[in-house]
Tab-separated table of C-alpha atoms and ligand atoms in Angstrom:
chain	number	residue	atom	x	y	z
A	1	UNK	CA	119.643	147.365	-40.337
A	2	UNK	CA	119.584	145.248	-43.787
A	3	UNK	CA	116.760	145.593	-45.433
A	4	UNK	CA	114.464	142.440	-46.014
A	5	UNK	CA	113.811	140.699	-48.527
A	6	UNK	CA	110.157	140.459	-47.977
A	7	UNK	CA	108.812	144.707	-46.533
A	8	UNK	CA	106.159	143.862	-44.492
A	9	UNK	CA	103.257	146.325	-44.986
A	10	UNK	CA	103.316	148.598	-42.030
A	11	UNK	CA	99.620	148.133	-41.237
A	12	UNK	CA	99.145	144.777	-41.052
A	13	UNK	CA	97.693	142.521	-39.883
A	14	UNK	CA	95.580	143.745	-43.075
A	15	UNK	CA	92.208	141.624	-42.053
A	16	UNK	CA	91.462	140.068	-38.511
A	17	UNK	CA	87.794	138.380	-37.729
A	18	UNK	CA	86.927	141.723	-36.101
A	19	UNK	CA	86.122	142.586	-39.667
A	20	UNK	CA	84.426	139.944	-40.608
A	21	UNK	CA	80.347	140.213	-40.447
A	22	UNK	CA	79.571	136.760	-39.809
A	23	UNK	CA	81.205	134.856	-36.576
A	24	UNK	CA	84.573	133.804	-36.642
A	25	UNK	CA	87.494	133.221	-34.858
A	26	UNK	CA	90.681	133.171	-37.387
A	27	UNK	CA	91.309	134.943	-40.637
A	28	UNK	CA	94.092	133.098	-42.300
A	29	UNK	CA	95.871	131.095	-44.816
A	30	UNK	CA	94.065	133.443	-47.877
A	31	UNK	CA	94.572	133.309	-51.985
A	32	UNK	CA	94.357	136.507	-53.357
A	33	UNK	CA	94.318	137.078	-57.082
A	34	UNK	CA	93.264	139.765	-59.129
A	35	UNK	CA	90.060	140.217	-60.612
A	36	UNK	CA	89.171	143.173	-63.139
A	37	UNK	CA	89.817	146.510	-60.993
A	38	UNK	CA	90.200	144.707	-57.559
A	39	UNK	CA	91.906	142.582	-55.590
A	40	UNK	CA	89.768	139.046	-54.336
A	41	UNK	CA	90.629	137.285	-50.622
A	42	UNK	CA	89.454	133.785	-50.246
A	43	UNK	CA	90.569	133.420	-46.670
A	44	UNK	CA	89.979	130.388	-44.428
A	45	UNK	CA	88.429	130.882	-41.052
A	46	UNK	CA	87.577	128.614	-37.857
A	47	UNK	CA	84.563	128.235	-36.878
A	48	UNK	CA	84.280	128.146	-33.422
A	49	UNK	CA	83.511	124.209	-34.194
A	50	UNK	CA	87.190	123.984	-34.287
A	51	UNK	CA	86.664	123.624	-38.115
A	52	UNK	CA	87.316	125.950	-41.471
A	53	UNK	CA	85.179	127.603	-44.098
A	54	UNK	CA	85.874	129.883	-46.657
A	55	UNK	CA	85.375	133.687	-47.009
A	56	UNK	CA	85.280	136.349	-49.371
A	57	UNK	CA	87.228	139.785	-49.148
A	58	UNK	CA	87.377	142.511	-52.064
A	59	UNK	CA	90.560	145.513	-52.378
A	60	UNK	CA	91.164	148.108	-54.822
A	61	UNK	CA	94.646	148.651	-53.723
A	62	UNK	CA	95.607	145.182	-52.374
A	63	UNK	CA	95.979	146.204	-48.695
A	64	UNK	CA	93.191	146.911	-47.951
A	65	UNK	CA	89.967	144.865	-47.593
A	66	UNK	CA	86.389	144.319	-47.305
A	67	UNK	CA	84.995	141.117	-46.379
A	68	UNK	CA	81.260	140.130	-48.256
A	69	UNK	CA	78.712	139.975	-45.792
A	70	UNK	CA	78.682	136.113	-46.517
A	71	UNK	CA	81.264	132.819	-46.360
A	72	UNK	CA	81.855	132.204	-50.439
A	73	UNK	CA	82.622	128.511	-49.855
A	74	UNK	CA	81.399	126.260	-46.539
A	75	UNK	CA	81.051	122.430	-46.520
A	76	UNK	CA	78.825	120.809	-48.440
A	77	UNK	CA	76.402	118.640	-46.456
A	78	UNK	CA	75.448	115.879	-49.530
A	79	UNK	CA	76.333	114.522	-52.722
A	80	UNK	CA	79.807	113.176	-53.366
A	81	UNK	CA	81.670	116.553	-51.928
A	82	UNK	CA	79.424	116.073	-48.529
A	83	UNK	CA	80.967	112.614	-47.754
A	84	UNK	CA	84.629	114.516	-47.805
A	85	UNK	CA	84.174	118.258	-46.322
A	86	UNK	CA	81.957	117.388	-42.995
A	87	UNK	CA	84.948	118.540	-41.359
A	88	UNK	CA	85.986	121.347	-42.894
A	89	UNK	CA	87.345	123.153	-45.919
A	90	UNK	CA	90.745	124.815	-45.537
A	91	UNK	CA	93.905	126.812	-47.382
A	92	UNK	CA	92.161	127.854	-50.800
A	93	UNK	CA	94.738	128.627	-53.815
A	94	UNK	CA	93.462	130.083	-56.953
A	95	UNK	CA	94.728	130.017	-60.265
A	96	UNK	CA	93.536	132.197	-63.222
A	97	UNK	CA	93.651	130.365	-66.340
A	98	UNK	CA	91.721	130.056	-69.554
A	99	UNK	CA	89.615	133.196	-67.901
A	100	UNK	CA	88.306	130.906	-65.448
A	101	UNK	CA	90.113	131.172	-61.700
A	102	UNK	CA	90.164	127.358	-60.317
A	103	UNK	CA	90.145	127.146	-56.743
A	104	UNK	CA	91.680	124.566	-55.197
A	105	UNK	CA	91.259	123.805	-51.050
A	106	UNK	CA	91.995	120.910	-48.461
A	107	UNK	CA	88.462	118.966	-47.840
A	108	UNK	CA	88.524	117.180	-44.688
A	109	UNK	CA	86.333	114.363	-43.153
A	110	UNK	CA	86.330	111.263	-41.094
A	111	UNK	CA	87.961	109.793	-44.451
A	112	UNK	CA	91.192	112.169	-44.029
A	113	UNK	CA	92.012	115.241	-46.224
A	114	UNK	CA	91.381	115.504	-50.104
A	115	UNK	CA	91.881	118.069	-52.247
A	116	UNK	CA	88.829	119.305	-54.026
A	117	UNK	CA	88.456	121.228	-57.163
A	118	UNK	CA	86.009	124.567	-57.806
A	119	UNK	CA	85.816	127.292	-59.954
A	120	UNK	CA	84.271	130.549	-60.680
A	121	UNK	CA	84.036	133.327	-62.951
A	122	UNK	CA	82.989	135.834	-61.304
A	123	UNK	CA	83.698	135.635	-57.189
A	124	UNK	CA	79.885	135.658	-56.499
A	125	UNK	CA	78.778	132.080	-57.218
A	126	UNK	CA	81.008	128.737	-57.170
A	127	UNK	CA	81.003	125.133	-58.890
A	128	UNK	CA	82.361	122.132	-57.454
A	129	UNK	CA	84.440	120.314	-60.600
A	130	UNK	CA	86.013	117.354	-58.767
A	131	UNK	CA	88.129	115.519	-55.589
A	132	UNK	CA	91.368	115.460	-57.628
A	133	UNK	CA	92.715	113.419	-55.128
A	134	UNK	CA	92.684	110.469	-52.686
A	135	UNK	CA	93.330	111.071	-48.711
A	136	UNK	CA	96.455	112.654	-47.330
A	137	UNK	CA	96.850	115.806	-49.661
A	138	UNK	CA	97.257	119.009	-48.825
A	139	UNK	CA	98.525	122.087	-50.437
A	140	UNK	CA	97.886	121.690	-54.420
A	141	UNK	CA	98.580	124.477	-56.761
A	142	UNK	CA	97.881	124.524	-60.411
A	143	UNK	CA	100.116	126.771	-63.008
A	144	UNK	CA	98.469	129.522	-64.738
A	145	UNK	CA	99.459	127.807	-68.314
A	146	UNK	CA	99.137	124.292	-69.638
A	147	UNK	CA	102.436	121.877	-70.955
A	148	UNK	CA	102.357	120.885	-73.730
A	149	UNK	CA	98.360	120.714	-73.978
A	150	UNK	CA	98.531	119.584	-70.534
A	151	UNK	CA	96.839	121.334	-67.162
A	152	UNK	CA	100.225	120.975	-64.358
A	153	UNK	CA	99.967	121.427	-60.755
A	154	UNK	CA	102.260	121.043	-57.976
A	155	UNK	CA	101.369	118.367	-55.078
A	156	UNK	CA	102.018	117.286	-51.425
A	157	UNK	CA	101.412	113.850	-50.286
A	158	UNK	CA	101.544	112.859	-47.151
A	159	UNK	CA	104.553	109.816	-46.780
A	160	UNK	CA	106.483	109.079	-43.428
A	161	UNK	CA	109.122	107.254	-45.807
A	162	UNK	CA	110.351	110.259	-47.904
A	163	UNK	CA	108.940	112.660	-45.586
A	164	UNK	CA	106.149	115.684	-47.406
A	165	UNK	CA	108.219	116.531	-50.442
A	166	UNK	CA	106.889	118.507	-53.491
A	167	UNK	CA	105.782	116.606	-56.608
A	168	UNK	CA	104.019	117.558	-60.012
A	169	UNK	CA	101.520	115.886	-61.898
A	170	UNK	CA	99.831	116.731	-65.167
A	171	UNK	CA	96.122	116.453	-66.352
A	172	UNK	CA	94.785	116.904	-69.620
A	173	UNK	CA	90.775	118.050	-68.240
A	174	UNK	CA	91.748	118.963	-64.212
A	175	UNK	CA	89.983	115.689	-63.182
A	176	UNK	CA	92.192	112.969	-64.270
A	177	UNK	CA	95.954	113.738	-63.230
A	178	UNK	CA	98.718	111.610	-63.167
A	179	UNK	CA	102.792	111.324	-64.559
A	180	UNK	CA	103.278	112.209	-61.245
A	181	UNK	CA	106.888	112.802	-59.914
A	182	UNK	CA	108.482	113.964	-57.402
A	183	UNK	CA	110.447	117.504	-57.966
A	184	UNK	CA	111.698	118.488	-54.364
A	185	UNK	CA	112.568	117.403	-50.717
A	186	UNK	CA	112.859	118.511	-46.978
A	187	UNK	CA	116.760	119.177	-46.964
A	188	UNK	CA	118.559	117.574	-43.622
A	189	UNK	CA	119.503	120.127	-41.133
A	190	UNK	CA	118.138	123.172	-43.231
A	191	UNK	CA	115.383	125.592	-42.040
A	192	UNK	CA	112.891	123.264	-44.218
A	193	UNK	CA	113.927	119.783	-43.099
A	194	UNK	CA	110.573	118.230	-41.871
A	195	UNK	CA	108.027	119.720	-44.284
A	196	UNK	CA	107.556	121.647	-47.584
A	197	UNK	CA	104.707	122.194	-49.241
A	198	UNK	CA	103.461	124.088	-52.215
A	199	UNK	CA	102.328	127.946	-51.303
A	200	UNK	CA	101.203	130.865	-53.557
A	201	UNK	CA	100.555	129.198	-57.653
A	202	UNK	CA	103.621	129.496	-59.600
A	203	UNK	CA	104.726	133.018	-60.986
A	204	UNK	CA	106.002	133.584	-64.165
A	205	UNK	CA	108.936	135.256	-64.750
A	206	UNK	CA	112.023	135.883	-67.843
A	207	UNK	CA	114.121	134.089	-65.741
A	208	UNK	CA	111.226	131.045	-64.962
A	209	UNK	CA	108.792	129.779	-63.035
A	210	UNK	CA	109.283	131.409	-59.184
A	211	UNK	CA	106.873	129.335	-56.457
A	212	UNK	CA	107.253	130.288	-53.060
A	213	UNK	CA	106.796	127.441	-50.732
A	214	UNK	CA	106.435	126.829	-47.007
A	215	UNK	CA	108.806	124.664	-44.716
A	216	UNK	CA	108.575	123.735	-41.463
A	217	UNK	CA	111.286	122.769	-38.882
A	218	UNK	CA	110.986	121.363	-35.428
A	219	UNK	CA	112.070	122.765	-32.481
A	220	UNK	CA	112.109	121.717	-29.288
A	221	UNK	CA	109.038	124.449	-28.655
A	222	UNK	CA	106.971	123.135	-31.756
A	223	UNK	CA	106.873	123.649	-35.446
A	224	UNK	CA	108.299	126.762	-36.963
A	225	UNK	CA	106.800	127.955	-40.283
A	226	UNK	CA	108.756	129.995	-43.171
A	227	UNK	CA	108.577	130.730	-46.468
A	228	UNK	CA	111.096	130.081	-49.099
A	229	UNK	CA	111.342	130.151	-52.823
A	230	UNK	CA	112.258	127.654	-55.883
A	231	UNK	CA	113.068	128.501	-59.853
A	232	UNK	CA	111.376	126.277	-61.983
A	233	UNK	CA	112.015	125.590	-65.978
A	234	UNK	CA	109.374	127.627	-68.339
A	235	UNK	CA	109.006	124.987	-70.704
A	236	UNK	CA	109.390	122.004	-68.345
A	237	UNK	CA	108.353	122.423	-65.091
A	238	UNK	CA	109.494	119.380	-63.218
A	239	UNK	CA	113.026	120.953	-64.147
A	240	UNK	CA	114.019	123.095	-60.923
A	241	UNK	CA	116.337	125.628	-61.929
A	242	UNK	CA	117.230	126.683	-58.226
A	243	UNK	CA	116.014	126.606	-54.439
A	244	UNK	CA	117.061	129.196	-52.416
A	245	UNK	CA	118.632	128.258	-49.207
A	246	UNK	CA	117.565	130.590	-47.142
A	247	UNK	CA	114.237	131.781	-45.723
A	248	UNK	CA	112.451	134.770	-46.933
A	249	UNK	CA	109.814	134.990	-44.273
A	250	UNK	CA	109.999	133.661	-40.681
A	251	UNK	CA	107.766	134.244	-38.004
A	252	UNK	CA	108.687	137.672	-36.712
A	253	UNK	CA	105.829	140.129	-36.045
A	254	UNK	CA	103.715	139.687	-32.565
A	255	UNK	CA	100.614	138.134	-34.700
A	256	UNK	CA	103.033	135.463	-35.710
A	257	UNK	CA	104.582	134.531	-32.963
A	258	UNK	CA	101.231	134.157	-30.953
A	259	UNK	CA	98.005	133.062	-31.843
A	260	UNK	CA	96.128	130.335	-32.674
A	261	UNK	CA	99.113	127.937	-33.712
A	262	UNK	CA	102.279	129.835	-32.634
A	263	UNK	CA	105.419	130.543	-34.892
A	264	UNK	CA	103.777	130.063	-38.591
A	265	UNK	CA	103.803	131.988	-41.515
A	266	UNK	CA	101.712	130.471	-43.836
A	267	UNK	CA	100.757	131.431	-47.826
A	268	UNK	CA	98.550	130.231	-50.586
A	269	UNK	CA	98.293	133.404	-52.406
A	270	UNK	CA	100.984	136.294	-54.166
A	271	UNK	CA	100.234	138.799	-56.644
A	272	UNK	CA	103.053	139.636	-59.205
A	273	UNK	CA	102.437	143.951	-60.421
A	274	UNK	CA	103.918	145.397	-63.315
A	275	UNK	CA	106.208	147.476	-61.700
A	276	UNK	CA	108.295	144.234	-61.251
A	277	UNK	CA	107.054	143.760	-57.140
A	278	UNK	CA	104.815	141.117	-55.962
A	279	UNK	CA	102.532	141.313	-52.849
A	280	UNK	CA	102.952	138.551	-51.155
A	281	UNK	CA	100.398	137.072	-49.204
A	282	UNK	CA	100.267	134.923	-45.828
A	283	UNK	CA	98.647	133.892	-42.570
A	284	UNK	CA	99.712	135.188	-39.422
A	285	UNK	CA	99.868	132.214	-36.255
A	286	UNK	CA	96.910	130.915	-38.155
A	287	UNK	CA	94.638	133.941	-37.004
A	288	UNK	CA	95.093	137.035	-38.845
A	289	UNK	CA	96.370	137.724	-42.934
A	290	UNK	CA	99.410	139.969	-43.430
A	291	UNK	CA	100.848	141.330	-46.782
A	292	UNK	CA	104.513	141.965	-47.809
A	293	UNK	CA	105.945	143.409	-51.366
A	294	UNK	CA	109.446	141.578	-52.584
A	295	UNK	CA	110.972	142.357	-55.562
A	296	UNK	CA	110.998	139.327	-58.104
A	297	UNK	CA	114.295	139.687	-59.442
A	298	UNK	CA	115.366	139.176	-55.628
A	299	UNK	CA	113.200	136.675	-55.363
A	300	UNK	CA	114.593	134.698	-58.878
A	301	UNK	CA	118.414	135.800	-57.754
A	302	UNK	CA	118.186	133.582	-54.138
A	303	UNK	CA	116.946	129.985	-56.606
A	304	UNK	CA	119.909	130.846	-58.517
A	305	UNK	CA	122.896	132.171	-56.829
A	306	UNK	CA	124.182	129.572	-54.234
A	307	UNK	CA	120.705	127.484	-53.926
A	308	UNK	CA	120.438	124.682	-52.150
A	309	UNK	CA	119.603	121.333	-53.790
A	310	UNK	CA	116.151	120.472	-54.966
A	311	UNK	CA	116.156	116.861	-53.298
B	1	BMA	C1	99.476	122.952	-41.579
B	1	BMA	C2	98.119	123.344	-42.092
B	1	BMA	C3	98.057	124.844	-42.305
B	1	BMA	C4	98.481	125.567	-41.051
B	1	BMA	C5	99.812	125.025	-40.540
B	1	BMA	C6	100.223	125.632	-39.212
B	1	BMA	O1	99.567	121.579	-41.340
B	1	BMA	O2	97.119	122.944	-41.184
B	1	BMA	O3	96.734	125.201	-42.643
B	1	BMA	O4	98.638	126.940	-41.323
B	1	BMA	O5	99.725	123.628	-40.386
B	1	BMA	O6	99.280	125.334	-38.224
């Protein structure tokens, strides 16, 4: 057999709600970032309300993890974040930066889905900073280094008329953003040709800045959810160097062909490690987290040789 790109880790899934000490039904869609000696999880779980919080999971090695014995992050009832999260907060990405990790997560409410902006600095208490969008965003990731003085983060608008593409947009203080443009598109007839959207924060490497992504194509059984990856520019990061044209990920394993939504495999978080691997993180059928190592070179050689284009 070839080997695979991605080596799933041979005992995932790696956290399921049976470990969870609070009641939950899913453990998905999780950031993961490292933190001092360990290894932080901000996974989102259903309630069984039908709608998500966010919890808190600690590793030494990166496989395996403990979950706190509370949620880190659940809706906020009042104030201006209450009027956007009574339904839910979801998909949490996390961005070290400035030695502050910003935490960025879908808010959702009877006025549609925002993206909301927190941060920490130490994984035990959490500040709301701002709604950094209007309605219909999802999926927001901010680079680990600023542009030209400037904060950058990758975004994913809802539009029927140039359907869930990837743009960027800059902000000099993470609250106003804007110089927005759009960097990427579903390609026709390709495994991503109804949806992509921003996954794990942008990685850097020699060769540039790797983001692995998420696209979605339609079958006549439902949605099918992959992973891919794109090379952007170091210096200018609206400049896409590459996108490979295959898949990296599909749905493959029994906890991601079944479960809560079936056929998804879903990530917000990836760890690069010195040794020139990265852990890659993602939800299984939206109800269990799973872990994979790739190496990056790989990873940089499928934006580059024989990609397919960026829009
Ligand atoms: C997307 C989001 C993700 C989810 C995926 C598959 O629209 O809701 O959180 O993992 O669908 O259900």
């Amino acid at each position: 057999m070839k080997p695979e790109i991605v080596r799933r880790y041979p005992g995932n899934p790696i956290l399921t709600k049976a470990d969870i000490p609070y009641q939950v039904e899913t453990v998905h869609n999780a950031a993961v970032v490292k933190y001092g000696n360990e290894y932080i999880m901000l996974f989102r779980s259903h309630l069984r309300t039908g709608r998500s919080i966010i919890g808190l999971a600690r590793s030494a090695d990166g496989f395996r993890f403990v979950a706190d014995p509370e949620p880190f992050l659940t809706p906020q009832r009042e104030g201006p974040f209450g009027r956007y999260e009574e339904h839910g907060v979801e998909d949490p990405r996390v961005t070290c930066i400035d030695g502050e990790y910003l935490i960025t997560y879908s808010a959702y409410s009877r006025n549609g889905v925002r993206i909301a902006l927190a941060k920490t600095k130490d994984f035990r208490t959490v500040e709301r900073l701002s709604l950094i969008t209007e309605a219909d965003y999802r999926n927001i990731v901010i680079f680990p280094e600023k542009f030209n003085g400037l904060y950058a983060r990758l975004d994913r608008p809802h539009s029927e008329i140039s359907p869930w593409s990837i743009w960027i947009s800059y902000s000099p203080d993470l609250r106003f953003w804007g110089d927005s443009e759009l960097i990427m598109k579903p390609v026709k007839y390709h495994w991503d040709e109804m949806k992509i959207g921003p996954g794990a924060p942008p990685i850097r490497t020699d060769k540039g800045w790797l983001s692995i992504y998420h696209g979605v194509f339609q079958t006549m059984d439902g949605s099918v959810y992959r992973l891919g990856v794109a090379l952007h520019d170091l210096k200018d990061p609206a400049k896409i160097l590459g996108v490979g044209d295959s898949w990296i990920l599909q749905p493959e394993a029994l906890w991601e062909v079944t479960g809560y939504v079936h056929n998804v495999v879903f990530t917000c978080g990836a760890v690069p490690e010195p040794d020139g691997t990265v852990k890659i993180y993602w939800g299984g059928a939206d109800t269990v987290m799973c872990v994979g190592e790739a190496e990056l070179a790989d990873l940089v050689n499928l934006c580059l040789v024989n990609g397919r284009d960026p829009v």
